[in-house]
Coordinates of N, CA and C in Angstrom, one line a residue:
Chain A
X1 N 0.8 -1.3 0.0 CA 0.0 -0.1 -0.1 C 0.8 1.2 -0.1
X2 N 0.6 2.1 -1.0 CA 1.4 3.3 -1.1 C 1.0 4.2 -0.1
X3 N 1.6 5.0 0.8 CA 1.2 5.9 1.8 C 2.0 7.4 1.3
X4 N 1.1 8.5 1.7 CA 1.6 9.7 1.6 C 1.8 10.3 3.1
X5 N 2.7 10.9 3.4 CA 3.2 11.7 4.5 C 3.0 13.1 4.2
X6 N 2.6 13.9 5.2 CA 2.6 15.3 5.1 C 3.1 16.0 6.2
X7 N 3.9 17.0 6.1 CA 4.5 17.7 7.3 C 4.6 19.1 7.0
X8 N 4.6 20.1 8.0 CA 4.1 19.6 9.4 C 2.7 19.2 9.2
X9 N 1.9 18.7 10.3 CA 0.7 18.4 10.5 C 0.0 19.7 10.7
X10 N 0.5 20.5 11.6 CA -0.5 21.9 12.1 C 0.7 22.9 11.9
X11 N 0.3 24.1 11.3 CA 1.0 25.3 11.3 C 0.2 26.5 11.4
X12 N 0.9 27.2 12.4 CA 0.3 28.7 12.8 C 1.4 29.7 12.6
X13 N 1.0 30.5 11.5 CA 1.9 31.8 11.3 C 1.0 33.0 11.4
X14 N 1.9 34.1 11.2 CA 1.5 35.5 11.3 C 1.4 35.9 9.9
X15 N 0.4 36.6 9.4 CA 0.3 37.3 8.2 C 1.3 37.8 7.6
X16 N 1.9 37.5 6.3 CA 3.0 38.1 5.8 C 4.2 37.2 5.7
X17 N 4.2 36.1 6.5 CA 5.2 35.1 6.6 C 5.3 34.2 5.5
X18 N 6.4 33.7 5.3 CA 6.3 32.6 4.2 C 6.4 31.1 4.7
X19 N 6.0 30.2 4.2 CA 6.0 28.8 4.4 C 5.9 27.8 3.5
X20 N 6.6 26.6 4.1 CA 6.7 25.5 3.1 C 6.1 24.3 3.7
X21 N 5.1 23.7 2.9 CA 4.8 22.1 3.7 C 5.0 21.2 2.5
X22 N 5.2 19.9 2.9 CA 5.6 18.6 2.3 C 5.1 17.6 2.5
X23 N 5.0 16.8 1.3 CA 4.4 15.7 0.9 C 5.4 14.8 0.6
X24 N 5.5 13.5 1.2 CA 6.4 12.4 1.1 C 5.8 11.2 0.8
X25 N 6.6 10.4 0.1 CA 6.3 8.8 -0.3 C 7.5 8.1 -0.4
X26 N 7.4 7.1 -0.2 CA 8.5 6.1 -0.4 C 8.4 5.3 -1.9
X27 N 6.8 5.6 -2.6 CA 6.6 5.1 -3.6 C 6.5 6.1 -4.8
X28 N 6.5 5.8 -6.1 CA 6.4 7.0 -7.3 C 5.1 7.0 -7.8
X29 N 4.5 8.2 -7.8 CA 3.5 8.6 -8.3 C 3.4 9.0 -9.9
X30 N 2.3 8.6 -10.5 CA 2.3 9.1 -12.0 C 2.0 10.6 -11.8
X31 N 1.3 11.1 -11.3 CA 1.1 12.5 -11.0 C 0.6 12.8 -9.7
X32 N 0.8 14.0 -9.0 CA 0.4 14.4 -7.7 C -0.4 15.8 -7.8
X33 N -1.5 15.8 -7.0 CA -2.6 17.0 -6.9 C -2.3 17.6 -5.5
X34 N -2.5 18.9 -5.5 CA -2.6 19.5 -4.1 C -3.8 20.3 -4.0
X35 N -4.7 19.8 -3.0 CA -6.0 20.5 -2.9 C -5.9 21.3 -1.5
X36 N -6.9 22.5 -1.5 CA -7.1 23.2 -0.1 C -8.9 22.8 0.2
X37 N -8.8 22.7 1.5 CA -10.1 22.4 2.0 C -10.4 23.3 3.2
X38 N -11.1 24.2 3.0 CA -11.6 25.1 4.1 C -12.6 24.4 5.2
X39 N -12.9 25.0 6.3 CA -13.8 24.3 7.2 C -15.3 24.2 6.7
X40 N -15.7 23.1 6.7 CA -17.2 22.9 6.2 C -17.2 22.8 4.8
X41 N -16.0 22.5 4.0 CA -16.1 22.6 2.6 C -15.8 21.3 2.0
X42 N -15.7 20.9 0.9 CA -15.1 19.7 0.3 C -13.6 20.5 -0.3
X43 N -13.0 19.4 -0.6 CA -11.2 20.1 -1.1 C -11.6 20.5 -2.5
X44 N -10.7 21.4 -2.7 CA -10.7 22.1 -4.2 C -9.4 22.1 -4.7
X45 N -9.3 21.6 -6.0 CA -7.9 21.4 -6.3 C -7.2 22.6 -6.9
X46 N -5.9 22.8 -6.3 CA -5.2 23.8 -6.5 C -4.3 23.6 -7.9
X47 N -3.7 22.4 -8.1 CA -2.8 22.2 -9.2 C -2.4 20.6 -9.1
X48 N -1.9 20.3 -10.4 CA -1.6 18.8 -10.5 C -0.2 19.1 -11.3
X49 N 0.7 18.3 -10.7 CA 2.1 18.1 -11.2 C 2.3 16.8 -11.8
X50 N 2.9 16.6 -13.1 CA 3.1 15.4 -13.7 C 4.6 15.0 -14.0
X51 N 5.4 15.8 -14.1 CA 6.7 15.9 -14.8 C 7.7 15.7 -13.3
X52 N 8.7 14.8 -13.3 CA 9.6 15.1 -12.3 C 10.5 16.2 -12.4
X53 N 10.6 16.9 -11.2 CA 11.4 18.1 -11.1 C 10.4 19.6 -11.8
X54 N 9.1 19.2 -12.1 CA 8.3 20.2 -12.5 C 7.8 21.2 -11.2
X55 N 8.0 22.5 -11.8 CA 7.7 23.5 -10.9 C 6.3 24.4 -11.5
X56 N 5.5 24.7 -10.6 CA 4.3 25.3 -11.0 C 3.8 26.4 -10.0
X57 N 3.7 27.6 -10.5 CA 3.3 29.0 -9.7 C 1.9 29.1 -9.9
X58 N 1.2 29.7 -9.0 CA -0.2 30.0 -9.0 C -0.3 31.2 -7.8
X59 N 0.0 32.2 -8.5 CA 0.1 33.7 -7.7 C 1.0 33.4 -6.6
X60 N 0.8 33.7 -5.2 CA 1.8 33.4 -4.4 C 2.2 31.9 -3.8
X61 N 1.4 30.9 -4.7 CA 1.8 29.7 -4.2 C 2.7 29.0 -5.4
X62 N 4.0 28.4 -4.7 CA 4.7 27.6 -5.6 C 4.6 26.0 -5.2
X63 N 4.4 25.3 -6.3 CA 4.3 23.9 -6.1 C 5.4 22.9 -7.0
X64 N 6.1 22.3 -6.2 CA 7.3 21.5 -6.7 C 7.1 20.0 -7.0
X65 N 7.4 19.4 -7.9 CA 7.4 17.8 -7.8 C 8.6 17.3 -7.9
X66 N 9.0 16.5 -6.9 CA 10.5 15.8 -6.8 C 10.8 15.1 -8.3
X67 N 12.2 15.1 -8.3 CA 12.8 14.6 -9.5 C 12.2 13.2 -9.7
X68 N 12.2 12.4 -8.6 CA 11.9 10.9 -8.7 C 10.4 11.0 -8.6
X69 N 9.5 11.8 -8.7 CA 8.1 11.8 -8.6 C 7.7 11.1 -7.2
X70 N 8.5 11.0 -6.1 CA 8.0 10.6 -4.8 C 7.8 11.7 -3.8
X71 N 8.0 12.8 -4.0 CA 7.7 13.9 -2.9 C 7.3 15.3 -3.6
X72 N 6.7 16.1 -3.0 CA 6.2 17.5 -3.4 C 6.2 18.5 -2.5
X73 N 6.4 19.8 -2.7 CA 6.4 20.8 -1.6 C 5.6 22.0 -2.4
X74 N 4.9 22.7 -1.1 CA 4.0 23.8 -1.5 C 4.7 25.0 -0.7
X75 N 5.1 25.9 -1.4 CA 5.6 27.3 -0.7 C 4.7 28.1 -0.9
X76 N 4.2 28.9 0.1 CA 3.3 30.2 0.0 C 4.2 31.3 0.5
X77 N 4.2 32.4 -0.2 CA 5.0 33.7 0.0 C 4.0 34.6 0.5
X78 N 4.4 35.4 1.6 CA 3.5 36.4 2.2 C 2.0 35.8 2.5
X79 N 1.9 35.0 3.3 CA 0.7 34.3 3.5 C -0.4 35.3 4.2
X80 N -1.6 34.9 3.9 CA -2.8 35.9 4.2 C -3.6 35.2 4.8
X81 N -4.6 35.7 5.7 CA -5.7 35.0 6.5 C -6.4 34.1 5.5
X82 N -6.7 34.4 4.1 CA -7.6 33.7 3.4 C -7.0 32.2 2.8
X83 N -5.6 32.1 3.2 CA -4.7 31.1 2.9 C -5.1 29.8 4.0
X84 N -5.7 30.3 4.9 CA -6.2 29.4 5.9 C -6.9 28.3 5.6
X85 N -6.5 26.9 5.9 CA -7.4 25.8 5.5 C -6.4 24.6 5.6
X86 N -7.0 23.4 5.3 CA -6.1 22.2 5.2 C -5.9 21.9 3.9
X87 N -4.4 21.9 3.8 CA -3.8 21.4 2.4 C -3.6 19.8 2.2
X88 N -4.2 19.4 1.3 CA -4.1 17.9 1.1 C -3.3 17.7 -0.1
X89 N -2.4 16.6 0.1 CA -1.5 16.3 -1.3 C -2.3 15.0 -1.8
X90 N -2.5 14.6 -3.0 CA -3.0 13.4 -3.3 C -2.3 12.8 -4.5
X91 N -1.9 11.5 -4.5 CA -0.9 10.9 -5.7 C -1.7 9.9 -6.4
X92 N -1.7 9.8 -7.7 CA -2.2 8.7 -8.6 C -1.3 7.8 -8.5
X93 N -1.7 6.5 -8.1 CA -0.8 5.5 -8.2 C -0.2 4.8 -9.4
X94 N 0.7 4.4 -9.8 CA 1.1 3.6 -11.1 C 0.7 2.4 -11.2
X95 N 0.2 2.3 -12.3 CA -0.1 0.7 -12.8 C -1.0 0.2 -12.5
X96 N -2.2 0.7 -12.0 CA -3.4 0.2 -11.6 C -4.5 0.2 -12.9
X97 N -5.6 -0.4 -12.4 CA -6.7 -0.4 -13.6 C -7.6 0.6 -13.4
X98 N -7.6 1.4 -12.6 CA -8.7 2.4 -12.2 C -8.1 3.4 -11.4
X99 N -9.2 4.3 -10.9 CA -8.6 5.4 -10.0 C -8.2 4.9 -8.7
X100 N -7.1 5.2 -8.4 CA -6.5 4.9 -7.2 C -5.6 6.1 -6.5
X101 N -6.5 7.0 -6.3 CA -5.7 8.3 -5.6 C -5.6 8.0 -4.1
X102 N -4.2 8.4 -3.7 CA -4.2 8.2 -2.4 C -3.7 9.7 -1.7
X103 N -4.5 10.0 -0.6 CA -4.5 11.1 -0.1 C -3.6 11.2 1.1
X104 N -3.0 12.3 1.3 CA -2.1 12.5 2.7 C -3.0 12.9 3.6
X105 N -2.8 12.9 5.0 CA -3.5 13.4 6.0 C -3.8 15.0 6.2
X106 N -3.1 15.6 5.4 CA -3.0 17.2 5.4 C -2.3 17.7 6.3
X107 N -2.3 18.9 5.9 CA -1.4 20.1 6.9 C -2.3 21.3 7.1
X108 N -2.7 21.3 8.3 CA -3.9 22.4 8.8 C -3.0 23.6 9.1
X109 N -3.2 24.7 8.0 CA -2.8 25.9 8.2 C -3.5 26.9 8.7
X110 N -3.1 27.8 9.6 CA -3.9 28.9 10.2 C -2.7 30.2 10.1
X111 N -3.4 31.0 9.4 CA -2.7 32.6 9.3 C -3.4 33.6 10.0
X112 N -2.6 34.0 11.1 CA -3.3 35.0 11.9 C -3.1 36.4 11.3
X113 N -4.2 37.0 11.6 CA -3.8 38.6 11.0 C -2.9 39.6 11.7
Chain B
X1 N -20.7 27.7 -5.5 CA -21.3 26.5 -6.3 C -20.0 25.5 -7.2
X2 N -19.9 24.5 -6.6 CA -18.8 23.6 -6.9 C -19.3 22.8 -8.2
X3 N -20.6 22.7 -8.5 CA -21.0 21.7 -9.5 C -21.4 20.3 -8.9
X4 N -21.0 20.2 -7.6 CA -21.3 18.8 -7.0 C -22.2 19.1 -5.8
X5 N -23.3 18.7 -5.8 CA -24.2 19.1 -4.6 C -24.6 17.8 -3.8
X6 N -24.5 18.1 -2.4 CA -24.8 17.0 -1.3 C -25.9 17.5 -0.4
X7 N -26.5 16.5 -0.1 CA -27.6 16.8 0.9 C -27.8 15.4 1.9
X8 N -28.0 15.5 3.0 CA -28.1 17.0 3.8 C -26.7 17.2 4.0
X9 N -26.6 18.5 4.5 CA -25.2 19.0 4.9 C -24.9 18.5 6.3
X10 N -25.7 18.1 7.2 CA -25.5 17.7 8.5 C -26.6 16.6 8.7
X11 N -26.3 15.5 9.3 CA -27.2 14.4 9.9 C -26.7 13.8 11.1
X12 N -27.7 13.9 12.0 CA -27.7 13.1 13.3 C -28.3 11.9 13.2
X13 N -28.0 10.8 13.6 CA -28.8 9.7 13.5 C -28.2 8.5 14.6
X14 N -29.4 7.8 15.0 CA -29.2 7.1 16.0 C -28.7 5.7 15.5
X15 N -28.2 4.7 16.2 CA -27.5 3.2 15.7 C -28.6 2.5 15.0
X16 N -30.1 2.8 15.4 CA -31.0 1.7 14.6 C -31.7 2.6 13.6
X17 N -31.4 3.9 13.2 CA -31.9 4.6 12.2 C -31.6 4.0 10.7
X18 N -32.4 4.2 9.9 CA -32.0 4.2 8.2 C -32.2 5.7 7.6
X19 N -31.1 6.0 7.1 CA -31.1 7.2 6.4 C -30.3 7.1 5.0
X20 N -30.3 8.3 4.4 CA -29.6 8.2 3.1 C -28.9 9.5 2.7
X21 N -27.8 9.6 2.1 CA -27.0 11.0 1.6 C -27.1 10.9 0.2
X22 N -27.2 12.0 -0.4 CA -27.5 12.2 -1.7 C -26.4 13.0 -2.5
X23 N -26.2 12.8 -3.6 CA -25.2 13.4 -4.4 C -25.6 13.8 -5.6
X24 N -25.5 15.0 -6.3 CA -25.9 15.3 -7.8 C -24.6 16.0 -8.2
X25 N -24.4 15.6 -9.4 CA -23.3 16.4 -10.2 C -24.0 17.1 -11.4
X26 N -23.6 18.3 -11.7 CA -24.2 19.0 -12.9 C -22.9 19.3 -13.8
X27 N -22.0 18.3 -13.9 CA -20.7 18.8 -14.7 C -20.5 17.7 -15.9
X28 N -21.4 16.8 -16.0 CA -21.7 16.0 -17.5 C -20.6 14.9 -17.2
X29 N -20.1 14.7 -16.0 CA -19.2 13.4 -15.7 C -19.8 12.3 -15.7
X30 N -18.9 11.2 -15.9 CA -19.5 9.9 -16.2 C -19.0 9.1 -14.9
X31 N -18.1 9.4 -13.9 CA -17.6 8.7 -12.6 C -18.0 9.6 -11.6
X32 N -18.4 8.7 -10.4 CA -18.8 9.5 -9.3 C -18.2 8.4 -7.9
X33 N -17.8 9.3 -7.1 CA -17.1 8.5 -5.8 C -17.8 8.9 -4.5
X34 N -17.6 8.1 -3.5 CA -17.8 8.2 -2.0 C -16.4 8.2 -1.5
X35 N -16.2 9.3 -0.8 CA -15.0 9.3 0.3 C -15.5 9.5 1.7
X36 N -14.9 8.9 2.7 CA -15.1 9.2 4.0 C -13.8 9.8 4.6
X37 N -14.0 11.0 5.4 CA -13.0 11.8 5.9 C -13.1 12.1 7.5
X38 N -12.5 11.3 8.2 CA -12.4 11.2 9.7 C -11.5 12.0 10.2
X39 N -11.5 12.5 11.5 CA -10.5 13.5 12.2 C -9.2 12.9 12.1
X40 N -8.1 13.5 11.6 CA -6.8 13.1 11.7 C -6.5 11.9 10.8
X41 N -7.4 11.6 9.9 CA -7.0 10.5 9.1 C -7.2 10.8 7.5
X42 N -6.4 10.3 6.7 CA -6.4 10.7 5.3 C -7.9 10.2 4.4
X43 N -8.3 11.0 3.5 CA -9.5 10.4 2.9 C -9.5 9.3 2.3
X44 N -10.4 8.5 2.8 CA -10.7 7.1 2.5 C -11.5 6.8 1.2
X45 N -11.1 6.2 0.0 CA -12.0 5.8 -1.0 C -13.0 4.8 -0.5
X46 N -14.2 5.0 -0.7 CA -15.3 3.8 -0.2 C -16.0 3.3 -1.5
X47 N -16.4 3.9 -2.5 CA -16.9 3.6 -3.7 C -16.7 4.1 -4.8
X48 N -16.6 3.6 -6.0 CA -16.4 4.4 -7.1 C -17.4 3.7 -8.2
X49 N -18.1 4.6 -8.9 CA -19.2 4.1 -10.0 C -18.6 4.6 -11.4
X50 N -18.5 3.8 -12.2 CA -18.3 4.3 -13.7 C -19.3 4.1 -14.7
X51 N -20.2 5.0 -15.1 CA -21.2 4.6 -16.0 C -22.2 4.0 -15.2
X52 N -22.4 4.1 -14.1 CA -23.4 3.7 -13.2 C -23.0 2.3 -12.7
X53 N -21.9 1.7 -13.1 CA -21.5 0.5 -12.6 C -20.5 0.6 -11.5
X54 N -20.7 -0.1 -10.5 CA -19.4 0.0 -9.4 C -18.3 -0.7 -9.9
X55 N -17.1 0.0 -9.7 CA -16.0 -0.6 -10.0 C -15.0 -0.7 -8.8
X56 N -15.5 -0.1 -7.8 CA -14.5 -0.2 -6.7 C -15.4 -0.3 -5.3
X57 N -14.9 -1.0 -4.5 CA -15.5 -1.2 -3.2 C -14.3 -1.5 -2.3
X58 N -14.0 -0.5 -1.6 CA -12.8 -0.8 -0.9 C -13.0 -1.4 0.7
X59 N -13.6 -2.6 0.6 CA -13.6 -3.3 1.7 C -14.6 -2.5 2.9
X60 N -15.9 -1.9 2.3 CA -16.6 -1.1 3.0 C -17.6 -1.8 3.8
X61 N -18.0 -2.0 5.1 CA -18.9 -2.7 5.8 C -20.3 -2.6 5.0
X62 N -21.2 -3.6 5.2 CA -22.2 -3.8 4.3 C -23.4 -2.8 5.0
X63 N -23.2 -2.2 6.1 CA -24.1 -1.1 6.6 C -24.1 0.2 5.9
X64 N -23.1 0.2 5.0 CA -23.1 1.2 3.9 C -23.5 0.7 2.6
X65 N -24.3 1.2 1.9 CA -24.9 0.6 0.7 C -25.0 1.9 -0.3
X66 N -24.2 1.7 -1.4 CA -24.2 2.8 -2.4 C -25.2 2.6 -3.7
X67 N -25.7 3.4 -4.3 CA -26.8 3.3 -5.5 C -26.4 4.4 -6.1
X68 N -26.5 3.9 -7.7 CA -25.9 5.1 -8.6 C -27.0 4.8 -9.7
X69 N -28.3 5.4 -9.6 CA -29.4 5.3 -10.6 C -29.0 5.7 -12.1
X70 N -28.3 7.0 -12.0 CA -27.7 7.4 -13.4 C -26.2 8.1 -13.3
X71 N -25.7 8.6 -14.4 CA -24.3 9.1 -14.2 C -24.4 10.5 -13.3
X72 N -25.6 11.1 -13.0 CA -25.8 12.3 -12.2 C -26.1 12.1 -11.0
X73 N -26.4 11.2 -10.4 CA -26.8 10.8 -9.2 C -26.3 9.7 -8.6
X74 N -25.9 9.9 -7.1 CA -25.3 9.0 -6.3 C -25.9 9.0 -4.8
X75 N -26.2 7.9 -4.4 CA -27.0 7.9 -2.8 C -25.8 6.8 -2.1
X76 N -26.1 7.2 -0.8 CA -25.1 6.3 0.0 C -26.4 5.9 1.2
X77 N -26.7 4.6 1.3 CA -27.8 4.1 2.1 C -27.0 3.8 3.4
X78 N -27.9 4.4 4.6 CA -27.0 4.1 5.9 C -28.0 3.2 6.9
X79 N -27.4 2.2 7.4 CA -28.4 1.5 8.5 C -27.4 0.9 9.3
X80 N -28.1 0.8 10.7 CA -27.4 0.1 11.8 C -26.1 0.7 11.8
X81 N -25.8 2.0 11.7 CA -24.1 2.5 11.8 C -23.6 2.6 13.4
X82 N -22.6 2.5 13.5 CA -22.0 2.7 14.7 C -21.4 4.0 14.9
X83 N -21.0 4.4 16.2 CA -20.6 5.5 16.6 C -19.4 6.3 15.7
X84 N -18.4 5.3 15.5 CA -17.1 5.2 14.8 C -17.3 5.7 13.2
X85 N -18.4 5.5 12.9 CA -18.9 5.8 11.4 C -19.1 7.4 11.3
X86 N -19.0 8.0 12.4 CA -19.2 9.5 12.6 C -18.2 10.2 11.7
X87 N -18.3 11.1 10.7 CA -17.4 11.4 9.8 C -17.9 12.5 8.8
X88 N -17.2 13.0 7.9 CA -17.4 13.9 6.9 C -17.4 13.1 5.5
X89 N -18.7 12.7 5.0 CA -18.8 11.9 3.8 C -18.9 12.8 2.5
X90 N -17.7 12.7 1.9 CA -17.6 13.7 0.6 C -18.0 12.7 -0.5
X91 N -18.6 13.3 -1.4 CA -19.0 12.9 -3.0 C -17.9 13.7 -4.0
X92 N -17.6 12.9 -5.1 CA -16.8 13.7 -6.0 C -17.2 13.0 -7.3
X93 N -16.9 13.7 -8.2 CA -17.3 13.1 -9.6 C -16.0 13.5 -10.6
X94 N -16.0 12.9 -11.7 CA -14.8 13.1 -12.7 C -15.2 12.8 -14.0
X95 N -14.4 13.2 -14.9 CA -14.6 12.3 -16.1 C -13.7 11.2 -16.1
X96 N -14.0 10.1 -17.0 CA -13.3 8.9 -17.1 C -13.3 8.2 -18.6
X97 N -12.3 7.8 -18.8 CA -12.3 7.2 -20.3 C -11.5 5.6 -19.9
X98 N -12.2 4.7 -20.6 CA -11.6 3.5 -20.6 C -11.4 2.9 -19.1
X99 N -12.1 3.3 -18.1 CA -12.0 3.1 -16.9 C -11.0 3.6 -16.0
X100 N -10.5 4.6 -16.6 CA -9.4 5.4 -15.9 C -9.9 7.0 -15.8
X101 N -9.7 7.4 -14.8 CA -10.0 9.0 -14.5 C -9.1 9.8 -15.4
X102 N -9.9 10.8 -16.1 CA -9.1 11.5 -17.0 C -9.1 13.0 -16.7
X103 N -9.6 13.4 -15.6 CA -9.5 14.7 -15.2 C -9.5 14.8 -13.6
X104 N -9.7 16.0 -13.3 CA -9.8 16.2 -11.6 C -11.0 15.8 -11.1
X105 N -10.5 15.5 -9.8 CA -11.7 15.2 -9.0 C -12.6 16.6 -8.5
X106 N -13.7 16.6 -8.7 CA -14.5 17.6 -8.1 C -15.4 17.3 -7.0
X107 N -15.0 18.0 -5.9 CA -15.8 17.4 -4.5 C -17.1 18.3 -4.2
X108 N -18.0 17.4 -3.7 CA -19.1 18.2 -3.0 C -18.6 18.7 -1.6
X109 N -19.6 19.4 -1.0 CA -19.3 20.2 0.3 C -19.1 19.3 1.5
X110 N -19.8 18.0 1.1 CA -19.7 17.0 2.2 C -21.0 17.2 3.0
X111 N -21.4 15.7 3.6 CA -22.3 15.6 4.7 C -21.6 15.4 5.9
X112 N -21.7 16.0 7.0 CA -21.1 15.7 8.3 C -22.4 14.9 9.2
X113 N -21.8 13.6 9.1 CA -22.7 12.4 9.7 C -22.0 12.4 11.2
X114 N -23.3 12.4 12.4 CA -23.0 11.9 13.7 C -23.8 10.8 14.0
X115 N -23.2 9.8 14.7 CA -24.1 8.7 14.9 C -23.9 8.6 16.4
X116 N -25.2 8.6 17.1 CA -25.3 8.7 18.5 C -25.4 7.3 19.1

């Protein structure tokens, strides 16, 4: 069974600070997604990374997929209270017949004004 | 408006009750999913339906019974649940070709279930 680990589990920072959260696995994924889930809502897709070493930017968010496609990071610059939420990474398993998305446990981010 | 609507948003039920969760997607997708989200645990895939046919059942207890009458609607029938079944139940949909998901998962807002 492939597992995804995320760190840190919880993060509380002041508005304006930078932060990085990590998603790690011992297994290779064909692609990896990052979602943000706000309290009382379902997860919303932020980005999908497919190629090893790929870097994608979404405004103040920078996503990187590891060269070996086993890990990923999300960096937020100048965090704002609106960034508060649960950040989930999810990986598509390699070599399965159907949808086998594995989710990590998430990083709960709180940005204090 | 996410395109995937779940009702009810909140449900409290006793262990002997029978209730159902409903999901409807307006995105034209052909695959629908039920996920369970418990505190401090990763999202767990419960069921997958592709063109109304169940293609995945991840060892889910029989007290959870899914139903997919068409590609836009998905139900989760609940009966004789246990307190440990209390969780957020998320419905999702996606496009699929040849049995494989080809696009992103779109989630509903979830149904928060409490079993007393």
